[in-house]
Coordinates of C-alpha atoms and ligand atoms in Angstrom, one line a residue:
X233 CA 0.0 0.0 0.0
X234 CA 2.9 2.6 1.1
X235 CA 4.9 1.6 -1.5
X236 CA 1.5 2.2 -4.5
X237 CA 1.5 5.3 -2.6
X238 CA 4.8 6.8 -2.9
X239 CA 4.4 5.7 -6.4
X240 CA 1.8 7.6 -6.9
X241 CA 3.4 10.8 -5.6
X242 CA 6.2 10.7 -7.4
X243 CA 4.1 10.4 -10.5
X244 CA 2.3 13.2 -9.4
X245 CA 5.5 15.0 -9.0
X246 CA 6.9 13.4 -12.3
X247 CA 3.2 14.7 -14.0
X248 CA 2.9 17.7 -12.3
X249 CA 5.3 20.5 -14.0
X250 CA 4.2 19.2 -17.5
X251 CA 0.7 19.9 -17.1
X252 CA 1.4 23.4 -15.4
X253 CA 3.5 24.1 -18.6
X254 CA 1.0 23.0 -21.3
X255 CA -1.1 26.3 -22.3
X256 CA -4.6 25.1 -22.8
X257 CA -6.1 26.7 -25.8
X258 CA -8.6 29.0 -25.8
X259 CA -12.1 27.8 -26.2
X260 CA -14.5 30.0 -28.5
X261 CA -18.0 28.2 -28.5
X262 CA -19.7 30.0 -31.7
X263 CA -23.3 29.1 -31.9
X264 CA -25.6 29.2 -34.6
X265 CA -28.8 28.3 -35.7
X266 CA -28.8 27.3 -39.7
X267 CA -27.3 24.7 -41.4
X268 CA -23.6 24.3 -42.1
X269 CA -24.0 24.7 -45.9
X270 CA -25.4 28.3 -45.5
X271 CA -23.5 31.8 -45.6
X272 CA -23.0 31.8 -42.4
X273 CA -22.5 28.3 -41.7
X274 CA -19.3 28.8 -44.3
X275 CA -18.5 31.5 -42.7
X276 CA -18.5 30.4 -39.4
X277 CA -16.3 27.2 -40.5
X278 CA -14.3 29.9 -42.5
X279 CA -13.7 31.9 -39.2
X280 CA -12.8 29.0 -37.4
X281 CA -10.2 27.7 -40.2
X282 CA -8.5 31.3 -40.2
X283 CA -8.6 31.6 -36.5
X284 CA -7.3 28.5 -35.3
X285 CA -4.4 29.0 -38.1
X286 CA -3.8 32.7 -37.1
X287 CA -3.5 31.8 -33.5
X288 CA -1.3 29.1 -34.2
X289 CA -3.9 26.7 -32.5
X290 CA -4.0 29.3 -29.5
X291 CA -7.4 29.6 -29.8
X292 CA -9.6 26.7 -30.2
X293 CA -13.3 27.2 -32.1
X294 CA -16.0 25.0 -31.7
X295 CA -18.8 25.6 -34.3
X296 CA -22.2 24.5 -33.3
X297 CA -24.4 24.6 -35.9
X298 CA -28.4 24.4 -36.8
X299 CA -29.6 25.7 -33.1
X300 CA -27.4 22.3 -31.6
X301 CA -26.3 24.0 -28.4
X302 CA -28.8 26.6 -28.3
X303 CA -32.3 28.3 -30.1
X304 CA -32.9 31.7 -31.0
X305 CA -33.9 33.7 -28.0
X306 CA -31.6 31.4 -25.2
X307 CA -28.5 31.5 -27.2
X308 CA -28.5 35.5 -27.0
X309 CA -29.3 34.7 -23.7
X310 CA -26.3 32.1 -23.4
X311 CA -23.9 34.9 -24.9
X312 CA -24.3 37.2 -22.3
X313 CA -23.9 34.7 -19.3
X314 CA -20.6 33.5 -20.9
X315 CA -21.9 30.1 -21.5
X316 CA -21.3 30.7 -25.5
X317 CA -18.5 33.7 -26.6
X318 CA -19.7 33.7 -29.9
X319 CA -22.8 34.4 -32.4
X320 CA -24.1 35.2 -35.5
X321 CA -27.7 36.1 -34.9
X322 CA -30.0 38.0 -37.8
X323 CA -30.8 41.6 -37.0
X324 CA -34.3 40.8 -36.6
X325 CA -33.1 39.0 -33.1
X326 CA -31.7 42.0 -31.0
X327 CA -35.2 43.9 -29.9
X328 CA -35.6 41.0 -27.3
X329 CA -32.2 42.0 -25.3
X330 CA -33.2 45.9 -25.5
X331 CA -31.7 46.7 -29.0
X332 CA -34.3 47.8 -31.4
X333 CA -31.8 50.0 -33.9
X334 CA -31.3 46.6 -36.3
X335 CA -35.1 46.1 -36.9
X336 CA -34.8 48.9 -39.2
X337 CA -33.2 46.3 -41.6
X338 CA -36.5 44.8 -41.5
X339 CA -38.6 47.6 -43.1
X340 CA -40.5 45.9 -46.7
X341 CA -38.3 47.1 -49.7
X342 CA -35.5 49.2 -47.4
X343 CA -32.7 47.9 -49.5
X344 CA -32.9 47.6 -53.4
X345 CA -29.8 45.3 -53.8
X346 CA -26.6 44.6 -51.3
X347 CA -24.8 47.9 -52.5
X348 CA -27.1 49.7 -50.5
X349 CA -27.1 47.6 -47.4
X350 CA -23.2 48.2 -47.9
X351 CA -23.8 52.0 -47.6
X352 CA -25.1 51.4 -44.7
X353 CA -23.2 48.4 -42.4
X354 CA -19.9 49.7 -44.3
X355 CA -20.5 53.3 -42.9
X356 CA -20.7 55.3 -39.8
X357 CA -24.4 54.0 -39.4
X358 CA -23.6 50.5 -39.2
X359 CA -21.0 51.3 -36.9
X360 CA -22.7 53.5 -34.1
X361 CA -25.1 50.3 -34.4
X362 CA -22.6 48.3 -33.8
X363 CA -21.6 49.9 -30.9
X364 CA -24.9 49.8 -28.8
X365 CA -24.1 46.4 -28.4
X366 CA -21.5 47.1 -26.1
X367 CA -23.8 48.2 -23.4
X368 CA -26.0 44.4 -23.4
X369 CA -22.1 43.2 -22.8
X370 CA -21.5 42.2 -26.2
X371 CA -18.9 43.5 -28.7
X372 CA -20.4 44.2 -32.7
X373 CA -17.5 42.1 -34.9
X374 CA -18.7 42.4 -38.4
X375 CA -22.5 42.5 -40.6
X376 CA -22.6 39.3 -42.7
X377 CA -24.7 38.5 -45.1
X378 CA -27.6 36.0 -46.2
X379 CA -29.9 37.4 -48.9
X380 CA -33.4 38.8 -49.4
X381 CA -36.8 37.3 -48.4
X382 CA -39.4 35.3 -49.9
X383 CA -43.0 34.4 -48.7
X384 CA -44.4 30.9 -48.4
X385 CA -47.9 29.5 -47.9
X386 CA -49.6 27.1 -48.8
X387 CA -51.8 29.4 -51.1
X388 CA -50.5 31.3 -54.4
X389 CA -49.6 34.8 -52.3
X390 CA -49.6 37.5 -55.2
X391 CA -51.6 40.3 -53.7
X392 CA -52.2 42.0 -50.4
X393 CA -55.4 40.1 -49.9
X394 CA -54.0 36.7 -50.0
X395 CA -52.5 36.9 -46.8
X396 CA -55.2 37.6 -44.9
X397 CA -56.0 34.7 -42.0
X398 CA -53.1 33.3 -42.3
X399 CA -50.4 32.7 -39.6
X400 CA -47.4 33.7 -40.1
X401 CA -44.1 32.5 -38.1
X402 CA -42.0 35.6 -37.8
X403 CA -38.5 36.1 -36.2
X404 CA -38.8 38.4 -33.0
X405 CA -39.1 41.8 -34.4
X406 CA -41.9 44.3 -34.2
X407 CA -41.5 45.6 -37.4
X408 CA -42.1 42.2 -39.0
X409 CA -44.8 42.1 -36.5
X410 CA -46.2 45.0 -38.2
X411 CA -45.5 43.8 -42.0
X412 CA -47.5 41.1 -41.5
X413 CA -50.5 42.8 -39.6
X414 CA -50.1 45.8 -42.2
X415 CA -51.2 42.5 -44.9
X416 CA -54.0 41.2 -42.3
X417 CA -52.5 37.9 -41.5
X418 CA -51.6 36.9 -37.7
X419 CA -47.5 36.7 -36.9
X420 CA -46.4 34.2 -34.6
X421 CA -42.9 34.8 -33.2
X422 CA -41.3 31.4 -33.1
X423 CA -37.7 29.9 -33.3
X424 CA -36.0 29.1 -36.6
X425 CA -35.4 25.3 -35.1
X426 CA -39.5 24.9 -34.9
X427 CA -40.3 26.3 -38.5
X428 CA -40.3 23.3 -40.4
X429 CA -42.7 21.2 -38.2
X430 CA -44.6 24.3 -37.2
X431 CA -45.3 24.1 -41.1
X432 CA -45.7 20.4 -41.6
X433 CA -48.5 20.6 -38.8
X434 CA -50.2 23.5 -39.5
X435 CA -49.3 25.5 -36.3
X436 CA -48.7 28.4 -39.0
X437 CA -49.4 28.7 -42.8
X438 CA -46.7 30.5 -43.7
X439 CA -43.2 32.3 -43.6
X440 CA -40.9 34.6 -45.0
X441 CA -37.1 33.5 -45.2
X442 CA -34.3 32.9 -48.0
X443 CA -33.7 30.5 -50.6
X444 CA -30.7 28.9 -48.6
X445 CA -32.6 29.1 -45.2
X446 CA -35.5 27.5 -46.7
X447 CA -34.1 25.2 -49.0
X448 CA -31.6 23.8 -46.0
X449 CA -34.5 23.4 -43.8
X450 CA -36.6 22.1 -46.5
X451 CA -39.4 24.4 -45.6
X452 CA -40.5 23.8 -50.3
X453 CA -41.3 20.9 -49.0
X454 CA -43.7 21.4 -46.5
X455 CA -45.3 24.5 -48.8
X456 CA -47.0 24.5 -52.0
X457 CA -45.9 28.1 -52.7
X458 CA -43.1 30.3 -52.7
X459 CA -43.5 33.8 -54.0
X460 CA -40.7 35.8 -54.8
X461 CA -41.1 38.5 -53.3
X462 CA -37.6 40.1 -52.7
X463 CA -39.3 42.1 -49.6
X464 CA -36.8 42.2 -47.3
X465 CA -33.6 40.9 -46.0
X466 CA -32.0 38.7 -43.8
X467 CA -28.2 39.7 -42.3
X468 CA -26.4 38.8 -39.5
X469 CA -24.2 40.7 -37.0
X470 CA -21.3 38.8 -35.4
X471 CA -21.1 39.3 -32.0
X472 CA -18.6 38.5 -28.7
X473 CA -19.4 37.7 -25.3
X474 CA -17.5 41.7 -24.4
X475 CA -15.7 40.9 -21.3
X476 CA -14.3 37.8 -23.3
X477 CA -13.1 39.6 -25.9
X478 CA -11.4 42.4 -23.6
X479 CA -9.6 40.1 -21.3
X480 CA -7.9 37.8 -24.6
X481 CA -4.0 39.0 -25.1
X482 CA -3.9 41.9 -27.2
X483 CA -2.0 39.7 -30.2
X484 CA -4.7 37.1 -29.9
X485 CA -7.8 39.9 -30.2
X486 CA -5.4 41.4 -33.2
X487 CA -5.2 37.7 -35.3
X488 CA -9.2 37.2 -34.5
X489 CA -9.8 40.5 -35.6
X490 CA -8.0 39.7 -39.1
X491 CA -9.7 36.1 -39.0
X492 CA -12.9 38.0 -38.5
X493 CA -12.4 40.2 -41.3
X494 CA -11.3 37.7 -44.2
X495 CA -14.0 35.4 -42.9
X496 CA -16.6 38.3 -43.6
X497 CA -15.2 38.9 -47.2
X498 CA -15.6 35.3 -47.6
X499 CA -18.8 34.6 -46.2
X500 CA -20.4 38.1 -48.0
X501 CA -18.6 36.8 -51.3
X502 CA -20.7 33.6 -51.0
X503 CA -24.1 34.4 -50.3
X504 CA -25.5 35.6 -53.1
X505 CA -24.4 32.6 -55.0
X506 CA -25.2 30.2 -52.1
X507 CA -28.9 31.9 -52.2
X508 CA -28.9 31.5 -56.4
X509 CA -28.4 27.7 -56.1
X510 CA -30.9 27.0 -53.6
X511 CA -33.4 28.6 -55.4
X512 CA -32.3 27.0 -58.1
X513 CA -32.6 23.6 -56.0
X514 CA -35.6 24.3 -54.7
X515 CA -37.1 25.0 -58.3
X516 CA -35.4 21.2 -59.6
X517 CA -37.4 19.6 -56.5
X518 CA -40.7 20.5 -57.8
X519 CA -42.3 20.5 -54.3
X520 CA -43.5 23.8 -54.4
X521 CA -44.4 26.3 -57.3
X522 CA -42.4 29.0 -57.5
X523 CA -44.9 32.5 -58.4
X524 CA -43.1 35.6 -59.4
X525 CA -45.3 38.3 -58.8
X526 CA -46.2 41.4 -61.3
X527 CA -45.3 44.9 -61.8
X528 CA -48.6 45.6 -60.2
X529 CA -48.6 43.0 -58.0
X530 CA -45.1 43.9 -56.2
X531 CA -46.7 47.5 -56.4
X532 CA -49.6 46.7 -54.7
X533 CA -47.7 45.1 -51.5
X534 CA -45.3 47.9 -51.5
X535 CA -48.0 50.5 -50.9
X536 CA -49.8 48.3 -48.4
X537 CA -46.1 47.9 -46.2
X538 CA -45.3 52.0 -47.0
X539 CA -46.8 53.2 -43.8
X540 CA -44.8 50.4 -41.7
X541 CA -42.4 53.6 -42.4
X542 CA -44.3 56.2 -40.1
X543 CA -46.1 53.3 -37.9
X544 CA -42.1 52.4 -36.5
X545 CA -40.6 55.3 -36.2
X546 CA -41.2 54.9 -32.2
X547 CA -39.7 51.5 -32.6
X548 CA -37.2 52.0 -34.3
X549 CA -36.2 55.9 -34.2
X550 CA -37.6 58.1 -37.2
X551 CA -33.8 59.4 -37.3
X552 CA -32.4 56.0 -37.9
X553 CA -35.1 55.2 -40.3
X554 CA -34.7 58.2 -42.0
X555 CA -30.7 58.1 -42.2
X556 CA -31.0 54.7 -43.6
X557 CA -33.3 55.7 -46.0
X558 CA -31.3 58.7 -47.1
X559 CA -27.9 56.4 -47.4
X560 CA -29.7 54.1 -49.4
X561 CA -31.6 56.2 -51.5
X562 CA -28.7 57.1 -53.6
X563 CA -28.2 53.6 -54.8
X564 CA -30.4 52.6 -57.3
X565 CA -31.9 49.1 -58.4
Ligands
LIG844 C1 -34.6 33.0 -39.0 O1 -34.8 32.8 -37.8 O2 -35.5 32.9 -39.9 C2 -33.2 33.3 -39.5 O3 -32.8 34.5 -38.9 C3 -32.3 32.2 -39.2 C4 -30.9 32.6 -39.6 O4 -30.1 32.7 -38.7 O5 -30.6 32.8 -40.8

């Protein structure tokens, strides 16, 4: 027995120094909630690539994709308690934690194409957005993209009219709230990880959502329509647990930081293409039947959305709206 124990000891002894020695990377848990063959999917496994590379295996991340750790609402949630470091949640998602500035991406027809979204992440709007964060203890790393909107439902969905009645899943922000109610159907906040059966089921009739969100969660399938209506968009902002990120050695922040920014080319360089070939896949699959609407018809569901405008402007900040509107503006279709 003595002699297993001083065996033991000098094991310990032996073991001890090495393991006091060995630097144990740096864990970044990033969190998602879409599939990994999505923009941000490939740009979260692009991040992590350049990262772990940069750092010379420093820093250690662990990409959990398709809501796998954690849903919509919990994982902002999860972010802030430390539990995660990093995310990449849409700025529909950011009213629940007390940040209502990114819902103005949600306005119907805001952005005619991704030039002027770049006008406005790329400039000094984007960045005073950005840095709100920073008071919910999160740090604003970079706007990535996915693409622009199209409706679903069961029913062909060409005018204003055809909505009305139906349910409507809708990400958590007021101004989609308000899109929807603006078109007489009911919105139902729910989490991207409950879309698919809440469609299968009935729960809701509809939703709104991209090519590569919906073809990846294979949402044609469970919908006989799919309008496109181009009405919105759907972006991301990357964001850091704060105190994380401020207590990481300044030469590991610096090599994120350039990870960061090549992912974002990347992942921004991608979507548009990624979004192409889905609809493309969707189209090839022949499970639902693809409507593009008319002239008049995109006309008609402009005008009904317009006054979403005016009606969030205490949501959202009439200044904001209106100096997104104005940066925009210039850029035309
Ligand atoms: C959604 O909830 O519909 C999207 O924001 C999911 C995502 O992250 O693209």
């Amino acid at each position: 027995m003595r002699k297993w124990l001083l065996a033991a000891a000098a094991a310990a002894i032996f073991v001890a120094p090495v393991a006091a020695t060995a630097q144990a990377p740096i864990v970044i848990k990033f969190s998602h909630v879409v599939a990994p063959n999505t923009p941000k999917g490939k740009g979260a496994d692009k991040f992590k690539e350049l990262a772990e590379k940069y750092t010379n295996g420093k820093v250690k991340i662990e990409v959990y994709p398709n809501s796998t750790l954690y849903k919509d609402k919990e994982e902002l949630e999860a972010l802030q308690l430390g539990a995660v470091q990093m995310l990449a949640p849409s700025n529909s998602k950011f009213g629940p934690i007390g940040v209502k500035d990114f819902e103005v991406f949600d306005l119907p027809y805001l952005l005619p194409n991704k030039t002027a979204l770049r006008k406005v992440t790329e400039g000094p709007l984007g960045k005073a957005m950005l840095k709100k964060l920073e008071t919910k203890g999160m740090v604003g790393l970079a706007y990535w993209d996915n693409g622009f909107k199209e409706m679903s439902a069961n029913r062909p969905l060409r005018m204003p009219e055809d909505y009305k009645g139906l349910k409507f899943r809708i990400q958590s922000s007021k101004v989609l709230e308000a899109q929807f109610r603006a078109l007489g159907a009911i919105p139902q906040v729910m989490a991207f990880s409950e879309v698919y059966q809440a469609l299968q089921t009935g729960v809701v009739d509809g939703q709104e959502n991209t090519p590569s969100n919906m073809y990846t969660q294979k949402f044609h399938e469970v919908q006989k329509y799919t309008t496109l209506t181009n009405h919105g968009y759907i972006g991301y902002v990357v964001v850091v647990n704060k105190k994380f990120w401020d207590d990481l050695p300044a030469d590991v922040r610096t090599q994120l930081t350039k990870a960061m920014d090549e992912a974002t080319v990347y992942s921004n360089d991608i979507s548009e293409k990624e979004n192409a070939e889905s609809l493309e896949d969707i189209k090839k699959s022949g499970k639902t039947e693809l409507i593009t609407p008319s002239a008049a018809e995109n006309a008609a569901m402009r005008k009904t959305m317009e006054p979403l405008y005016q009606d969030m402007a205490n949501r959202v900040g009439k200044q904001l709206i209106d100096d997104v509107v104005k940066a925009t503006s210039s850029v035309t279709n």
